[in-house]
CSV table of C-alpha atoms and ligand atoms in Angstrom, one decimal:
chain,number,residue,atom,x,y,z
A,1,UNK,CA,248.0,133.6,180.5
A,2,UNK,CA,250.7,133.9,183.2
A,3,UNK,CA,250.7,131.1,185.8
A,4,UNK,CA,250.0,133.7,188.5
A,5,UNK,CA,246.5,134.1,187.0
A,6,UNK,CA,245.7,130.4,187.6
A,7,UNK,CA,243.9,129.7,190.8
A,8,UNK,CA,246.0,128.0,193.4
A,9,UNK,CA,245.0,124.7,195.0
A,10,UNK,CA,244.7,126.5,198.3
A,11,UNK,CA,242.3,129.1,196.9
A,12,UNK,CA,240.3,126.3,195.1
A,13,UNK,CA,239.9,124.3,198.3
A,14,UNK,CA,238.6,127.3,200.2
A,15,UNK,CA,236.3,128.3,197.3
A,16,UNK,CA,234.9,124.8,197.1
A,17,UNK,CA,234.3,124.6,200.8
A,18,UNK,CA,230.9,126.3,200.0
A,19,UNK,CA,229.9,123.0,198.2
A,20,UNK,CA,229.5,121.4,201.6
A,21,UNK,CA,226.7,123.3,203.4
A,22,UNK,CA,227.6,122.3,206.9
A,23,UNK,CA,231.3,122.4,206.3
A,24,UNK,CA,233.5,123.1,209.3
A,25,UNK,CA,236.6,123.5,207.2
A,26,UNK,CA,237.8,120.0,208.4
A,27,UNK,CA,237.8,118.6,204.9
A,28,UNK,CA,239.7,121.7,203.6
A,29,UNK,CA,242.3,121.2,206.3
A,30,UNK,CA,242.5,117.5,205.4
A,31,UNK,CA,243.1,118.3,201.7
A,32,UNK,CA,245.7,120.9,202.7
A,33,UNK,CA,247.5,118.2,204.8
A,34,UNK,CA,247.6,116.0,201.7
A,35,UNK,CA,248.9,118.9,199.6
A,36,UNK,CA,251.8,119.5,202.0
A,37,UNK,CA,252.7,115.8,202.2
A,38,UNK,CA,252.6,115.5,198.4
A,39,UNK,CA,255.2,118.3,198.1
A,40,UNK,CA,257.4,116.6,200.7
A,41,UNK,CA,257.2,113.2,198.8
A,42,UNK,CA,257.8,115.0,195.5
A,43,UNK,CA,261.0,116.4,196.9
A,44,UNK,CA,262.2,112.9,197.9
A,45,UNK,CA,261.1,111.3,194.7
A,46,UNK,CA,262.9,113.9,192.6
A,47,UNK,CA,266.2,113.5,194.4
A,48,UNK,CA,265.9,109.7,194.8
A,49,UNK,CA,268.7,109.2,192.2
A,50,UNK,CA,271.2,111.1,194.4
A,51,UNK,CA,270.2,110.2,197.9
A,52,UNK,CA,270.9,106.7,199.0
A,53,UNK,CA,267.2,106.0,199.4
A,54,UNK,CA,267.0,103.8,196.3
A,55,UNK,CA,266.7,100.1,196.6
A,56,UNK,CA,264.9,98.1,199.1
A,57,UNK,CA,264.6,98.7,202.8
A,58,UNK,CA,265.0,94.9,203.3
A,59,UNK,CA,261.4,94.4,204.6
A,60,UNK,CA,258.3,93.3,202.8
A,61,UNK,CA,254.7,94.6,203.2
A,62,UNK,CA,251.5,92.6,203.8
A,63,UNK,CA,251.3,91.9,200.1
A,64,UNK,CA,254.7,90.2,200.3
A,65,UNK,CA,256.1,92.9,198.1
A,66,UNK,CA,259.6,94.2,198.8
A,67,UNK,CA,259.2,97.6,200.4
A,68,UNK,CA,261.2,100.3,198.7
A,69,UNK,CA,262.8,102.9,200.9
A,70,UNK,CA,260.7,105.6,199.3
A,71,UNK,CA,257.6,103.6,200.0
A,72,UNK,CA,258.3,103.7,203.7
A,73,UNK,CA,259.3,107.3,203.6
A,74,UNK,CA,256.2,108.4,201.7
A,75,UNK,CA,254.0,106.4,204.1
A,76,UNK,CA,255.5,108.1,207.1
A,77,UNK,CA,255.3,111.6,205.5
A,78,UNK,CA,251.5,111.2,204.8
A,79,UNK,CA,250.8,109.6,208.2
A,80,UNK,CA,252.7,112.4,210.0
A,81,UNK,CA,251.1,115.2,208.0
A,82,UNK,CA,247.6,113.9,208.6
A,83,UNK,CA,248.1,113.0,212.2
A,84,UNK,CA,249.6,116.4,213.2
A,85,UNK,CA,246.6,118.3,212.0
A,86,UNK,CA,243.9,116.4,213.9
A,87,UNK,CA,241.9,116.1,210.8
A,88,UNK,CA,241.5,112.3,210.7
A,89,UNK,CA,240.6,109.8,213.4
A,90,UNK,CA,242.1,106.9,211.4
A,91,UNK,CA,244.4,105.9,208.5
A,92,UNK,CA,244.7,102.7,206.5
A,93,UNK,CA,247.7,102.2,204.2
A,94,UNK,CA,249.0,99.6,201.8
A,95,UNK,CA,252.1,99.7,203.8
A,96,UNK,CA,250.5,98.9,207.2
A,97,UNK,CA,248.9,95.5,208.0
A,98,UNK,CA,246.3,97.1,210.3
A,99,UNK,CA,244.6,100.5,210.3
A,100,UNK,CA,246.1,103.3,212.4
A,101,UNK,CA,244.1,104.9,215.2
A,102,UNK,CA,245.1,108.6,215.3
A,103,UNK,CA,245.3,109.6,219.0
A,104,UNK,CA,247.4,112.7,218.5
A,105,UNK,CA,245.1,114.4,221.1
A,106,UNK,CA,241.6,114.1,222.4
A,107,UNK,CA,240.5,116.3,219.5
A,108,UNK,CA,241.7,113.8,217.0
A,109,UNK,CA,239.0,111.3,218.1
A,110,UNK,CA,236.4,114.1,217.3
A,111,UNK,CA,237.7,114.1,213.7
A,112,UNK,CA,235.0,112.8,211.4
A,113,UNK,CA,237.2,111.5,208.5
A,114,UNK,CA,239.3,108.4,207.8
A,115,UNK,CA,241.8,108.2,205.0
A,116,UNK,CA,242.9,105.1,203.0
A,117,UNK,CA,246.0,105.4,200.9
A,118,UNK,CA,248.6,103.8,198.7
A,119,UNK,CA,251.4,106.1,199.6
A,120,UNK,CA,253.6,105.3,196.6
A,121,UNK,CA,251.9,103.2,193.9
A,122,UNK,CA,254.1,101.8,191.2
A,123,UNK,CA,257.1,101.8,193.5
A,124,UNK,CA,258.8,99.0,191.6
A,125,UNK,CA,259.4,101.7,189.0
A,126,UNK,CA,261.2,104.0,191.3
A,127,UNK,CA,264.7,102.9,190.5
A,128,UNK,CA,264.2,103.2,186.8
A,129,UNK,CA,262.8,106.8,186.9
A,130,UNK,CA,259.3,106.0,185.7
A,131,UNK,CA,256.3,108.0,187.1
A,132,UNK,CA,254.9,106.8,190.4
A,133,UNK,CA,252.0,108.1,192.4
A,134,UNK,CA,250.1,108.4,195.7
A,135,UNK,CA,246.4,107.4,195.8
A,136,UNK,CA,244.0,108.5,198.5
A,137,UNK,CA,240.4,107.9,199.5
A,138,UNK,CA,238.4,109.8,202.2
A,139,UNK,CA,235.3,108.7,204.1
A,140,UNK,CA,233.3,110.1,206.9
A,141,UNK,CA,233.5,107.7,209.9
A,142,UNK,CA,230.4,105.6,210.6
A,143,UNK,CA,231.1,104.9,214.3
A,144,UNK,CA,230.4,107.4,217.1
A,145,UNK,CA,232.6,110.5,217.0
A,146,UNK,CA,234.8,110.7,220.0
A,147,UNK,CA,235.1,106.9,220.2
A,148,UNK,CA,238.2,105.0,218.9
A,149,UNK,CA,238.0,104.4,215.2
A,150,UNK,CA,236.9,100.9,214.1
A,151,UNK,CA,237.5,98.6,211.1
A,152,UNK,CA,233.9,99.3,209.9
A,153,UNK,CA,234.9,102.9,209.4
A,154,UNK,CA,237.3,101.7,206.7
A,155,UNK,CA,235.2,98.8,205.2
A,156,UNK,CA,232.7,101.1,203.4
A,157,UNK,CA,231.5,100.8,199.9
A,158,UNK,CA,233.3,103.1,197.4
A,159,UNK,CA,230.0,104.9,196.7
A,160,UNK,CA,230.3,106.5,200.2
A,161,UNK,CA,233.6,108.2,199.5
A,162,UNK,CA,233.6,111.9,200.4
A,163,UNK,CA,236.7,112.6,198.3
A,164,UNK,CA,239.4,110.7,196.4
A,165,UNK,CA,242.4,111.6,194.3
A,166,UNK,CA,246.0,110.9,193.3
A,167,UNK,CA,249.3,112.7,193.1
A,168,UNK,CA,251.4,111.8,190.0
A,169,UNK,CA,255.1,112.3,190.4
A,170,UNK,CA,256.0,112.5,186.7
A,171,UNK,CA,257.5,114.9,184.2
A,172,UNK,CA,255.5,117.4,186.3
A,173,UNK,CA,253.9,116.7,189.6
A,174,UNK,CA,250.1,117.0,189.7
A,175,UNK,CA,247.3,116.5,192.2
A,176,UNK,CA,244.0,115.2,190.6
A,177,UNK,CA,241.1,114.9,192.9
A,178,UNK,CA,237.3,115.0,193.3
A,179,UNK,CA,234.9,115.8,196.2
A,180,UNK,CA,232.0,114.5,194.1
A,181,UNK,CA,231.6,117.7,192.0
A,182,UNK,CA,233.8,116.8,189.0
A,183,UNK,CA,237.5,116.2,188.7
A,184,UNK,CA,240.2,118.9,188.8
A,185,UNK,CA,243.9,118.8,188.2
A,186,UNK,CA,246.6,121.0,189.7
A,187,UNK,CA,250.2,121.2,188.5
A,188,UNK,CA,253.0,122.0,190.9
A,189,UNK,CA,255.3,125.0,190.1
A,190,UNK,CA,258.4,123.6,192.0
A,191,UNK,CA,260.0,127.0,191.9
A,192,UNK,CA,257.2,128.4,194.1
A,193,UNK,CA,256.0,125.2,195.8
A,194,UNK,CA,252.5,126.1,194.6
A,195,UNK,CA,249.9,123.9,192.9
A,196,UNK,CA,248.0,125.8,190.2
A,197,UNK,CA,244.6,124.8,188.6
A,198,UNK,CA,245.9,123.6,185.2
A,199,UNK,CA,243.2,121.0,184.3
A,200,UNK,CA,239.7,122.2,185.3
A,201,UNK,CA,236.7,119.8,185.1
A,202,UNK,CA,238.5,116.9,183.5
A,203,UNK,CA,236.4,114.5,181.5
A,204,UNK,CA,237.3,111.3,179.6
A,205,UNK,CA,237.2,111.9,175.9
A,206,UNK,CA,234.0,110.2,174.6
A,207,UNK,CA,236.0,107.9,172.4
A,208,UNK,CA,239.2,106.2,173.6
A,209,UNK,CA,241.6,104.0,171.7
A,210,UNK,CA,244.3,103.1,174.2
A,211,UNK,CA,244.2,99.8,176.1
A,212,UNK,CA,246.5,99.2,179.1
A,213,UNK,CA,247.1,95.6,180.3
A,214,UNK,CA,250.1,93.4,181.1
A,215,UNK,CA,249.8,91.1,178.1
A,216,UNK,CA,252.7,89.1,179.5
A,217,UNK,CA,249.9,87.4,181.6
A,218,UNK,CA,247.8,86.6,178.5
A,219,UNK,CA,247.9,82.8,178.9
A,220,UNK,CA,246.5,83.2,182.4
A,221,UNK,CA,243.7,85.6,181.6
A,222,UNK,CA,240.0,84.7,181.6
A,223,UNK,CA,238.6,84.0,178.1
A,224,UNK,CA,236.6,87.3,178.2
A,225,UNK,CA,239.8,89.3,178.7
A,226,UNK,CA,241.5,87.4,175.8
A,227,UNK,CA,238.4,88.1,173.6
A,228,UNK,CA,238.6,91.9,174.5
A,229,UNK,CA,242.3,92.1,173.7
A,230,UNK,CA,241.6,90.5,170.3
A,231,UNK,CA,238.7,93.0,169.8
A,232,UNK,CA,241.2,95.8,170.5
A,233,UNK,CA,243.7,94.4,168.0
A,234,UNK,CA,241.4,93.6,165.0
A,235,UNK,CA,241.4,95.7,161.9
A,236,UNK,CA,237.9,97.0,162.0
A,237,UNK,CA,236.1,100.4,162.4
A,238,UNK,CA,238.3,102.6,164.7
A,239,UNK,CA,240.7,99.7,165.5
A,240,UNK,CA,243.3,98.4,166.1
A,241,UNK,CA,243.7,100.4,169.3
A,242,UNK,CA,247.1,101.4,170.8
A,243,UNK,CA,248.6,99.3,173.6
A,244,UNK,CA,250.2,101.4,176.3
A,245,UNK,CA,251.2,99.9,179.7
A,246,UNK,CA,253.6,101.7,182.0
A,247,UNK,CA,253.2,99.3,185.0
A,248,UNK,CA,252.2,102.2,187.2
A,249,UNK,CA,248.5,102.5,187.8
A,250,UNK,CA,248.5,106.3,188.4
A,251,UNK,CA,250.5,107.0,185.3
A,252,UNK,CA,248.4,104.7,183.1
A,253,UNK,CA,245.1,106.0,184.5
A,254,UNK,CA,246.2,109.7,184.2
A,255,UNK,CA,247.2,109.2,180.5
A,256,UNK,CA,243.9,107.4,179.7
A,257,UNK,CA,241.9,110.1,181.6
A,258,UNK,CA,243.3,112.8,179.4
A,259,UNK,CA,243.5,110.9,176.1
A,260,UNK,CA,240.8,108.2,176.4
A,261,UNK,CA,241.5,104.6,177.2
A,262,UNK,CA,240.9,101.6,179.4
A,263,UNK,CA,243.1,100.1,182.1
A,264,UNK,CA,242.6,96.4,183.0
A,265,UNK,CA,244.1,94.4,185.8
A,266,UNK,CA,242.0,91.2,185.6
A,267,UNK,CA,241.9,88.0,187.6
A,268,UNK,CA,244.5,85.5,186.4
A,269,UNK,CA,244.8,81.7,187.0
A,270,UNK,CA,247.1,82.3,190.0
A,271,UNK,CA,245.5,85.5,191.3
A,272,UNK,CA,241.7,84.9,191.1
A,273,UNK,CA,241.0,88.4,192.5
A,274,UNK,CA,243.7,90.2,190.4
A,275,UNK,CA,246.4,92.3,192.0
A,276,UNK,CA,244.9,95.7,192.8
A,277,UNK,CA,243.4,96.5,196.2
A,278,UNK,CA,239.8,97.6,196.4
A,279,UNK,CA,240.0,100.1,199.2
A,280,UNK,CA,242.9,102.3,198.4
A,281,UNK,CA,243.5,101.7,194.6
A,282,UNK,CA,240.3,100.7,192.9
A,283,UNK,CA,237.7,102.7,194.8
A,284,UNK,CA,239.4,106.1,194.6
A,285,UNK,CA,240.2,105.6,190.9
A,286,UNK,CA,236.7,104.4,190.2
A,287,UNK,CA,235.2,107.5,192.0
A,288,UNK,CA,237.5,109.7,189.8
A,289,UNK,CA,236.6,107.8,186.7
A,290,UNK,CA,232.8,108.1,187.2
A,291,UNK,CA,233.1,111.8,188.1
A,292,UNK,CA,235.0,112.3,184.8
A,293,UNK,CA,232.3,110.5,182.8
A,294,UNK,CA,234.0,107.1,182.8
A,295,UNK,CA,233.3,103.7,184.3
A,296,UNK,CA,234.9,101.2,186.6
A,297,UNK,CA,233.9,97.6,187.2
A,298,UNK,CA,235.3,94.2,188.2
A,299,UNK,CA,234.4,93.0,184.7
A,300,UNK,CA,230.8,92.4,185.8
A,301,UNK,CA,229.7,94.8,188.6
A,302,UNK,CA,230.3,98.4,189.5
A,303,UNK,CA,233.4,98.8,191.7
A,304,UNK,CA,231.8,101.4,193.9
A,305,UNK,CA,228.9,99.0,194.8
A,306,UNK,CA,231.3,96.3,196.2
A,307,UNK,CA,230.9,95.7,199.9
A,308,UNK,CA,234.5,95.4,201.3
A,309,UNK,CA,235.2,92.4,203.5
A,310,UNK,CA,238.8,93.1,204.5
A,311,UNK,CA,241.3,96.0,204.4
A,312,UNK,CA,243.6,94.7,201.8
A,313,UNK,CA,241.2,92.7,199.6
A,314,UNK,CA,241.9,92.6,195.9
A,315,UNK,CA,239.5,92.9,193.0
A,316,UNK,CA,239.8,92.6,189.2
A,317,UNK,CA,239.8,96.1,187.8
A,318,UNK,CA,238.4,97.5,184.5
A,319,UNK,CA,238.5,101.3,184.4
A,320,UNK,CA,238.4,104.1,181.9
A,321,UNK,CA,236.3,105.5,179.0
A,322,UNK,CA,232.7,104.3,179.6
A,323,UNK,CA,232.3,102.8,176.1
A,324,UNK,CA,235.5,100.8,176.4
A,325,UNK,CA,234.7,99.4,179.8
A,326,UNK,CA,231.2,98.5,178.5
A,327,UNK,CA,232.7,96.6,175.5
A,328,UNK,CA,235.1,94.8,177.8
A,329,UNK,CA,232.2,93.8,180.1
A,330,UNK,CA,230.3,92.5,177.0
A,331,UNK,CA,233.3,90.2,176.2
A,332,UNK,CA,233.4,89.0,179.8
A,333,UNK,CA,229.6,88.2,179.7
A,334,UNK,CA,229.7,86.6,176.3
A,335,UNK,CA,232.6,84.3,177.3
A,336,UNK,CA,230.6,83.1,180.4
A,337,UNK,CA,227.4,82.6,178.3
A,338,UNK,CA,229.3,80.7,175.7
A,339,UNK,CA,230.8,78.4,178.4
A,340,UNK,CA,227.3,77.7,179.9
B,1,P6P,P1,252.3,94.1,187.0
B,1,P6P,C1,252.2,98.6,190.9
B,1,P6P,O1,252.7,97.6,191.7
B,1,P6P,C2,250.7,98.2,190.6
B,1,P6P,O2,250.0,98.0,191.8
B,1,P6P,C3,250.1,99.2,189.6
B,1,P6P,O3,250.5,100.5,189.9
B,1,P6P,C4,250.5,98.7,188.3
B,1,P6P,O4,249.5,99.0,187.3
B,1,P6P,C5,250.5,97.2,188.5
B,1,P6P,O5,250.8,96.9,189.9
B,1,P6P,C6,251.6,96.5,187.7
B,1,P6P,O6,251.5,95.1,187.9
B,1,P6P,O7,251.9,92.7,187.5
B,1,P6P,O8,251.8,94.3,185.6
B,1,P6P,O9,253.8,94.4,187.1
């Protein structure tokens, strides 16, 4: 089938607008703003090797991580693209200590959505040409429309997300997102600058045999995680599983989504809450995982049920094929029971 016969992302967004009975088109415009920003970031990521934007901008973000020049650029591109369309009243980003109130014009305050994002996840891989990604999460504001956006508009449980997705800047560039009616993937044709529906209604394969975890931290893992890794490695039934870890959440998640697998970033002795951030990494990926028939927990409870306490809080993260996450949770529970 020629690519022209695939639906474009633009057509899909408009067609799916019917899913929201009282839709005003605002969410469609929001998703279109993300689409435009993703093409602009894609252009910068693809030429990073030649422009002098590699390396660190010399500053660090709230996480104490060195900010890469592309991190800052991607952050600005998404913030500008969202602000100029008056489709959001607030933005929270991994790269900004505080949330951003969008006051582009009076209308902006009337916007009913807030966006939380990791503008360029996996950025430590930029200089070595490994896939990186953007992760976004969209909520309806809970404070009065027209009033300035508040922290509580961002500190919502993941189960209240209106939409979530990621862009993966890899061997091809894709947008994968959900609005609560399944997960769909769109691949960019760079010659046309158009995203085409290439992966309709994505579901995790029922069985997965890939586990993704940084085993360099093994000695610092909780006993339950050590037990699960041993479970994956033993010669039994459909095991040993395959170990694949790219060090880029979006890339690892995307591969596991298509092939079946589990991604784990657990608590460790020196990071009791793990490394990943609840609001703009774990919640959007958990929403996608559940919409694709998978599962996401902190090892014990559902990620989407966690009540956020602060913007950049971290949580342990187990996400992927439902049966694999359940098995990992079994190991976590048994390790606790054995200790008692
Ligand atoms: P480590 C990237 O910084 C990130 O947030 C995820 O994309 C990735 O999976 C993880 O951290 C890698 O962390 O500690 O294994 O290098």
